[in-house]
Amino acid sequence: GLTIKPAGSRTARLSMQRLWLTGEVLPAGARLTVEHVFRSGEAKPLVFWLPPGALAMTALLANYEHLRFYYFIWGADPNANLPLRQSLLHFERAGESIGIPLTVVAASMAIIQILQQRQWKSLDWRLAWLGIAPALLLALRGAGLNPFVSMPSAFGGLLFCLLPFRNQEPWRPRPFFAALLVGACVLNAIQGGLAHHNPLGIAPGMAAMKQAITLMHDDALQSHKPKVSFATAHSVGFSEGALRNVLVYDFGATLQGTDYVYDGIHFRVDHNWEFAPVVPLTWENDIAGATDDAKLTTLVNFALNDIDYFFLPDQPSLDWMEKNVSNYFINTKARAFQQRLLATGRWRPLGPPLVESPHEIVQLFRKSP
């Protein structure tokens, strides 16, 4: 063992764990590298873990009802109950969190180390489990494919790729591999920047939402309506929430009370909670009516009394949503609501179809007197 005593501090006990010697013969002389690896010889009483454990448990208990409500009752993604063949895509999402370039380089480094050392019994399965467990939990629970929730797998995955063996000496890759790591990170950054400036599936949607706001604005001006209300009754990309963001950040609308004011027109979003319930709980508790038919009647009455413009998806979009995004509950009722709404004879198409994405095309309808 080794005892050290820094100035002004108490004695600290260390135990040598490993002594590592490497050498290199040079044209003139030689170079010897000596590496000492120590571990703490101090006692590790449980009391060291009690303060952070108590703080974490206090936060958990203080927010228990909120967390339970979100993750076990209300949340759409936590309660999506996807089939395993679909939820296994969480592992793909974890890889996307690392980035394809860095994933390829890190996996290559892990394979090279394992094949070089062949210390199969020394593989650090704890690190591997840190990379596997988060995505595996999501897959087994059938959680919705939120692109962010599998990110914790990235940390364990990268650590295992860089240090796949327990108690291994730090691997000193050749400059070539170090350059590959740096290059992969730079390439990830470039790809991320390009994706944020021109995200796949979003660019046409932005144009569609700008066109939607222009159509409503111009029609409101022509109709001499200083206040109008709009709504959507499905949940994919084109939504009233997205339209509000475009109003504020692209058109410069200001918020006055609950109105979004742009160029003299007050835009309102009424009954947005009822028109787009993402989980059955909202449908059951927050919309009046004992049956689905009665609830649809309630929504139609909301639209007839309070909404001026409604955005409805076309039939192919409804087919796609029901097949691929049915975990958002309103998408299972959107077709029936649309049929009931248009059957009133009060709604007329305004402008051309709005292409949000190849899978989502919506039509703006204007309520007639």
Coordinates of C-alpha atoms in Angstrom, one line a residue:
G1 CA 0.0 0.0 0.0
L2 CA 0.9 3.7 -0.3
T3 CA 0.1 6.5 2.1
I4 CA 0.1 10.1 0.9
K5 CA -0.6 13.3 2.9
P6 CA -1.2 16.4 0.9
A7 CA -0.3 19.7 2.6
G8 CA -3.0 20.7 5.1
S9 CA -4.9 17.4 4.6
R10 CA -5.3 14.2 6.4
T11 CA -3.5 11.0 5.3
A12 CA -5.1 9.2 2.3
R13 CA -4.5 5.5 1.9
L14 CA -4.0 4.1 -1.6
S15 CA -3.5 0.5 -2.8
M16 CA -1.5 -0.2 -5.9
Q17 CA -3.6 -2.1 -8.4
R18 CA -1.3 -2.4 -11.3
L19 CA 2.2 -1.5 -12.6
W20 CA 2.5 -1.1 -16.3
L21 CA 5.8 -0.8 -18.1
T22 CA 6.3 -0.1 -21.8
G23 CA 9.4 0.7 -23.8
E24 CA 10.4 1.9 -27.2
V25 CA 13.9 1.7 -28.8
L26 CA 14.8 4.9 -30.5
P27 CA 17.6 5.6 -33.0
A28 CA 19.5 7.2 -30.2
G29 CA 18.7 5.5 -26.9
A30 CA 15.4 4.3 -25.6
R31 CA 12.3 5.5 -23.8
L32 CA 10.7 3.8 -20.9
T33 CA 7.1 4.6 -19.8
V34 CA 6.1 3.6 -16.3
E35 CA 2.4 3.7 -15.4
H36 CA 1.2 3.2 -11.8
V37 CA -2.5 2.5 -11.3
F38 CA -3.8 3.0 -7.8
R39 CA -7.2 2.6 -6.2
S40 CA -8.4 4.0 -3.0
G41 CA -7.7 2.0 0.1
E42 CA -10.1 4.1 2.2
A43 CA -13.1 2.6 3.8
K44 CA -16.3 3.1 1.9
P45 CA -19.1 3.3 4.5
L46 CA -22.7 3.3 3.4
V47 CA -23.0 6.8 4.8
F48 CA -21.3 8.2 1.8
W49 CA -24.2 7.1 -0.4
L50 CA -27.0 8.2 1.9
P51 CA -27.1 11.9 1.2
P52 CA -27.4 11.7 -2.6
G53 CA -29.7 8.7 -2.2
A54 CA -31.9 10.6 0.2
L55 CA -32.0 13.7 -2.1
A56 CA -33.0 11.5 -5.1
M57 CA -35.7 9.7 -3.1
T58 CA -37.1 13.0 -1.8
A59 CA -37.4 14.3 -5.4
L60 CA -39.0 11.1 -6.5
L61 CA -41.6 11.0 -3.7
A62 CA -42.4 14.7 -4.0
N63 CA -43.2 14.3 -7.7
Y64 CA -44.6 10.7 -7.5
E65 CA -48.2 11.5 -8.4
H66 CA -47.2 13.6 -11.4
L67 CA -44.7 11.0 -12.6
R68 CA -47.1 8.2 -12.2
F69 CA -49.9 10.1 -14.0
Y70 CA -47.6 10.9 -17.0
Y71 CA -45.8 7.6 -17.4
F72 CA -48.6 5.1 -16.4
I73 CA -51.9 6.9 -17.2
W74 CA -51.7 9.9 -19.5
G75 CA -48.5 9.7 -21.6
A76 CA -49.1 8.6 -25.2
D77 CA -45.6 7.2 -25.8
P78 CA -45.1 5.4 -22.4
N79 CA -48.5 3.7 -23.0
A80 CA -48.3 3.1 -26.8
N81 CA -48.0 -0.7 -26.3
L82 CA -46.3 -1.2 -29.7
P83 CA -45.6 -4.7 -30.9
L84 CA -42.1 -5.9 -30.2
R85 CA -41.0 -6.0 -33.8
Q86 CA -41.8 -2.2 -34.0
S87 CA -40.6 -1.2 -30.5
L88 CA -37.2 -2.8 -31.2
L89 CA -36.5 0.2 -33.3
H90 CA -35.5 2.0 -30.1
F91 CA -32.1 0.4 -30.6
E92 CA -31.9 2.1 -34.0
R93 CA -32.9 5.4 -32.3
A94 CA -30.1 4.9 -29.8
G95 CA -27.6 4.5 -32.7
E96 CA -29.0 7.6 -34.3
S97 CA -28.3 9.5 -31.0
I98 CA -24.7 8.6 -31.3
G99 CA -24.6 9.3 -35.1
I100 CA -23.8 6.8 -37.8
P101 CA -20.2 8.0 -38.4
L102 CA -19.3 7.7 -34.7
T103 CA -21.1 4.5 -34.2
V104 CA -19.1 2.9 -37.1
V105 CA -15.8 4.1 -35.8
A106 CA -16.5 3.2 -32.1
A107 CA -17.8 -0.3 -33.0
S108 CA -14.7 -0.8 -35.2
M109 CA -12.4 0.1 -32.3
A110 CA -14.3 -2.3 -30.0
I111 CA -14.0 -5.2 -32.5
I112 CA -10.2 -4.5 -33.0
Q113 CA -9.5 -4.5 -29.2
I114 CA -11.5 -7.7 -28.6
L115 CA -9.8 -9.5 -31.5
Q116 CA -6.4 -8.4 -30.4
Q117 CA -6.7 -9.2 -26.7
R118 CA -9.1 -12.1 -26.9
Q119 CA -9.8 -11.8 -23.1
W120 CA -13.3 -13.1 -23.4
K121 CA -13.8 -13.6 -19.6
S122 CA -12.7 -10.0 -19.0
L123 CA -15.3 -8.3 -21.2
D124 CA -17.0 -5.6 -19.1
W125 CA -20.6 -6.6 -19.5
R126 CA -21.6 -4.0 -17.0
L127 CA -20.8 -1.3 -19.5
A128 CA -22.5 -3.3 -22.2
W129 CA -25.6 -3.5 -20.0
L130 CA -25.5 0.3 -19.6
G131 CA -25.8 0.6 -23.3
I132 CA -28.4 -2.1 -23.8
A133 CA -30.7 -1.6 -20.8
P134 CA -32.4 1.7 -21.6
A135 CA -33.4 0.7 -25.2
L136 CA -34.3 -2.8 -24.1
L137 CA -36.7 -1.5 -21.4
L138 CA -38.4 0.8 -23.9
A139 CA -38.7 -2.1 -26.4
L140 CA -40.1 -4.6 -23.9
R141 CA -42.6 -2.0 -22.6
G142 CA -43.7 -1.2 -26.2
A143 CA -43.0 2.5 -25.7
G144 CA -43.7 4.9 -28.6
L145 CA -40.8 5.7 -30.8
N146 CA -39.9 9.0 -29.3
P147 CA -36.5 9.9 -30.8
F148 CA -35.0 11.2 -27.5
V149 CA -35.9 8.6 -24.8
S150 CA -33.3 6.0 -26.0
M151 CA -30.4 8.5 -25.7
P152 CA -29.1 7.1 -22.3
S153 CA -28.1 4.0 -24.3
A154 CA -25.5 6.1 -26.2
F155 CA -23.4 6.6 -23.1
G156 CA -23.0 2.9 -22.1
G157 CA -22.6 1.9 -25.8
L158 CA -19.7 4.3 -26.4
L159 CA -18.0 3.5 -23.1
F160 CA -18.1 -0.2 -23.9
C161 CA -16.7 0.4 -27.4
L162 CA -13.8 2.4 -26.1
L163 CA -13.1 0.2 -23.0
P164 CA -14.6 -3.2 -23.5
F165 CA -12.5 -5.0 -20.9
R166 CA -12.7 -4.8 -17.1
N167 CA -9.6 -3.2 -15.5
Q168 CA -8.0 -2.8 -18.8
E169 CA -5.1 -0.5 -19.5
P170 CA -6.1 2.6 -21.5
W171 CA -5.9 1.6 -25.1
R172 CA -3.6 3.9 -27.1
P173 CA -4.9 3.8 -30.6
R174 CA -2.7 4.8 -33.5
P175 CA -3.1 8.4 -34.6
F176 CA -5.2 7.0 -37.5
F177 CA -7.9 5.9 -35.1
A178 CA -7.7 9.1 -33.1
A179 CA -8.2 11.1 -36.3
L180 CA -11.1 8.8 -37.2
L181 CA -12.8 9.6 -33.9
V182 CA -12.3 13.3 -34.3
G183 CA -13.5 13.1 -37.9
A184 CA -16.6 11.2 -37.0
C185 CA -17.5 13.8 -34.4
V186 CA -17.0 16.6 -36.9
L187 CA -19.1 14.7 -39.5
N188 CA -21.8 14.2 -36.9
A189 CA -21.8 17.9 -36.1
I190 CA -22.1 18.8 -39.8
Q191 CA -24.9 16.3 -40.4
G192 CA -26.7 17.7 -37.4
G193 CA -26.4 21.2 -38.6
L194 CA -27.7 20.4 -42.0
A195 CA -30.6 18.4 -40.6
H196 CA -31.6 21.4 -38.4
H197 CA -31.4 23.8 -41.3
N198 CA -33.2 21.5 -43.8
P199 CA -34.9 18.7 -41.8
L200 CA -36.3 15.8 -43.8
G201 CA -40.1 16.0 -43.9
I202 CA -40.2 19.4 -42.2
A203 CA -39.3 21.8 -45.0
P204 CA -42.4 21.1 -47.1
G205 CA -44.5 21.2 -43.9
M206 CA -43.2 24.7 -43.1
A207 CA -44.3 26.0 -46.5
A208 CA -47.7 24.4 -46.0
M209 CA -48.2 26.0 -42.6
K210 CA -47.1 29.4 -43.9
Q211 CA -49.6 29.0 -46.8
A212 CA -52.3 28.0 -44.3
I213 CA -51.9 31.2 -42.2
T214 CA -51.8 33.3 -45.4
L215 CA -55.1 31.8 -46.6
M216 CA -56.8 32.4 -43.2
H217 CA -55.4 35.9 -42.9
D218 CA -56.5 37.0 -46.5
D219 CA -59.9 35.4 -46.1
A220 CA -60.5 37.1 -42.8
L221 CA -59.5 40.4 -44.2
Q222 CA -61.9 40.0 -47.2
S223 CA -64.7 38.8 -44.9
H224 CA -64.1 41.8 -42.5
K225 CA -63.5 39.4 -39.5
P226 CA -61.1 40.9 -37.0
K227 CA -61.2 37.7 -34.9
V228 CA -61.1 34.2 -36.2
S229 CA -60.5 30.8 -34.7
F230 CA -58.9 27.7 -36.2
A231 CA -58.5 24.1 -35.2
T232 CA -57.2 20.7 -36.2
A233 CA -58.5 17.3 -35.1
H234 CA -55.6 14.9 -35.8
S235 CA -52.0 14.6 -34.5
V236 CA -49.1 14.1 -36.8
G237 CA -47.1 17.1 -38.1
F238 CA -49.7 19.7 -39.1
S239 CA -51.3 20.9 -35.9
E240 CA -52.7 23.9 -34.3
G241 CA -49.6 24.0 -32.0
A242 CA -47.3 24.1 -35.0
L243 CA -49.4 26.8 -36.6
R244 CA -49.2 29.0 -33.5
N245 CA -45.4 28.7 -33.5
V246 CA -45.3 29.7 -37.2
L247 CA -47.6 32.6 -36.4
V248 CA -45.2 33.9 -33.7
Y249 CA -41.8 33.1 -35.0
D250 CA -42.3 33.5 -38.8
F251 CA -45.1 36.0 -39.0
G252 CA -44.2 38.0 -35.9
A253 CA -47.6 37.6 -34.2
T254 CA -47.9 39.0 -30.7
L255 CA -49.8 37.4 -27.9
Q256 CA -52.6 39.5 -26.5
G257 CA -54.4 37.5 -23.8
T258 CA -55.2 34.3 -25.6
D259 CA -55.2 35.8 -29.1
Y260 CA -52.3 35.7 -31.6
V261 CA -52.4 39.1 -33.4
Y262 CA -50.9 39.4 -36.8
D263 CA -51.5 42.3 -39.2
G264 CA -54.8 43.3 -37.5
I265 CA -56.3 39.8 -37.3
H266 CA -56.8 38.1 -33.9
F267 CA -56.2 34.4 -34.3
R268 CA -57.6 32.2 -31.6
V269 CA -57.3 28.5 -30.8
D270 CA -60.4 27.3 -29.1
H271 CA -61.1 23.8 -27.7
N272 CA -57.6 22.6 -28.8
W273 CA -57.5 20.2 -25.9
E274 CA -60.8 18.5 -26.8
F275 CA -60.1 18.5 -30.6
A276 CA -56.8 16.6 -30.3
P277 CA -56.8 14.1 -27.3
V278 CA -53.6 12.1 -27.6
V279 CA -54.7 9.5 -25.0
P280 CA -58.0 7.7 -24.3
L281 CA -58.1 9.3 -20.8
T282 CA -58.6 12.8 -22.3
W283 CA -61.3 11.4 -24.6
E284 CA -63.1 9.7 -21.8
N285 CA -62.9 12.5 -19.1
D286 CA -62.7 15.8 -20.9
I287 CA -65.2 15.5 -23.7
A288 CA -68.9 15.5 -22.8
G289 CA -70.9 12.4 -23.8
A290 CA -71.5 8.9 -22.5
T291 CA -70.7 7.3 -25.9
D292 CA -68.3 7.9 -28.8
D293 CA -71.2 9.1 -30.8
A294 CA -72.2 11.6 -28.2
K295 CA -68.6 12.8 -27.9
L296 CA -68.3 13.3 -31.6
T297 CA -71.5 15.3 -31.5
T298 CA -70.0 17.5 -28.8
L299 CA -66.9 18.2 -30.9
V300 CA -69.0 19.0 -34.0
N301 CA -71.0 21.5 -31.9
F302 CA -67.8 23.1 -30.7
A303 CA -66.7 23.5 -34.3
L304 CA -70.1 24.9 -35.5
N305 CA -70.3 27.4 -32.6
D306 CA -66.7 28.5 -32.1
I307 CA -64.4 27.6 -35.0
D308 CA -64.1 29.5 -38.3
Y309 CA -61.4 27.4 -40.1
F310 CA -60.8 23.7 -39.8
F311 CA -57.8 21.7 -41.3
L312 CA -58.8 18.2 -42.2
P313 CA -56.5 15.5 -43.6
D314 CA -57.4 13.8 -46.9
Q315 CA -58.4 10.1 -47.2
P316 CA -54.9 8.7 -47.9
S317 CA -53.5 10.6 -45.0
L318 CA -56.2 9.2 -42.7
D319 CA -55.4 5.7 -43.9
W320 CA -51.7 6.3 -43.1
M321 CA -52.4 7.8 -39.7
E322 CA -54.7 5.0 -38.6
K323 CA -52.0 2.5 -39.6
N324 CA -48.8 4.2 -38.4
V325 CA -49.7 6.8 -35.8
S326 CA -52.7 5.2 -34.0
N327 CA -50.9 5.5 -30.7
Y328 CA -52.1 9.1 -30.8
F329 CA -55.7 8.5 -29.9
I330 CA -57.4 11.2 -31.9
N331 CA -56.1 9.6 -35.1
T332 CA -58.4 6.7 -34.4
K333 CA -61.4 9.1 -34.3
A334 CA -60.3 11.6 -37.0
R335 CA -62.2 9.9 -39.8
A336 CA -65.5 9.6 -37.9
F337 CA -65.2 13.2 -36.8
Q338 CA -64.4 14.5 -40.3
Q339 CA -67.4 12.6 -41.8
R340 CA -69.7 14.0 -39.1
L341 CA -68.4 17.6 -39.5
L342 CA -68.7 17.7 -43.2
A343 CA -72.1 16.1 -43.1
T344 CA -73.4 19.4 -41.6
G345 CA -73.0 21.1 -45.0
R346 CA -71.5 24.2 -43.3
W347 CA -67.9 23.7 -44.4
R348 CA -66.4 24.7 -47.8
P349 CA -62.8 24.1 -49.0
L350 CA -60.6 27.1 -49.1
G351 CA -57.4 27.1 -51.2
P352 CA -55.4 24.2 -52.5
P353 CA -54.4 21.1 -50.5
L354 CA -51.5 21.7 -48.1
V355 CA -48.7 19.2 -48.3
E356 CA -47.2 18.7 -44.9
S357 CA -45.3 15.6 -45.9
P358 CA -45.7 12.7 -48.4
H359 CA -47.9 11.0 -45.7
E360 CA -49.9 14.0 -44.6
I361 CA -51.9 16.3 -46.8
V362 CA -54.6 18.6 -45.3
Q363 CA -57.3 20.7 -46.7
L364 CA -58.4 24.0 -45.1
F365 CA -62.2 24.3 -44.7
R366 CA -64.0 27.6 -44.0
K367 CA -67.3 27.6 -42.1
S368 CA -70.1 29.2 -44.2
P369 CA -72.9 31.2 -42.5

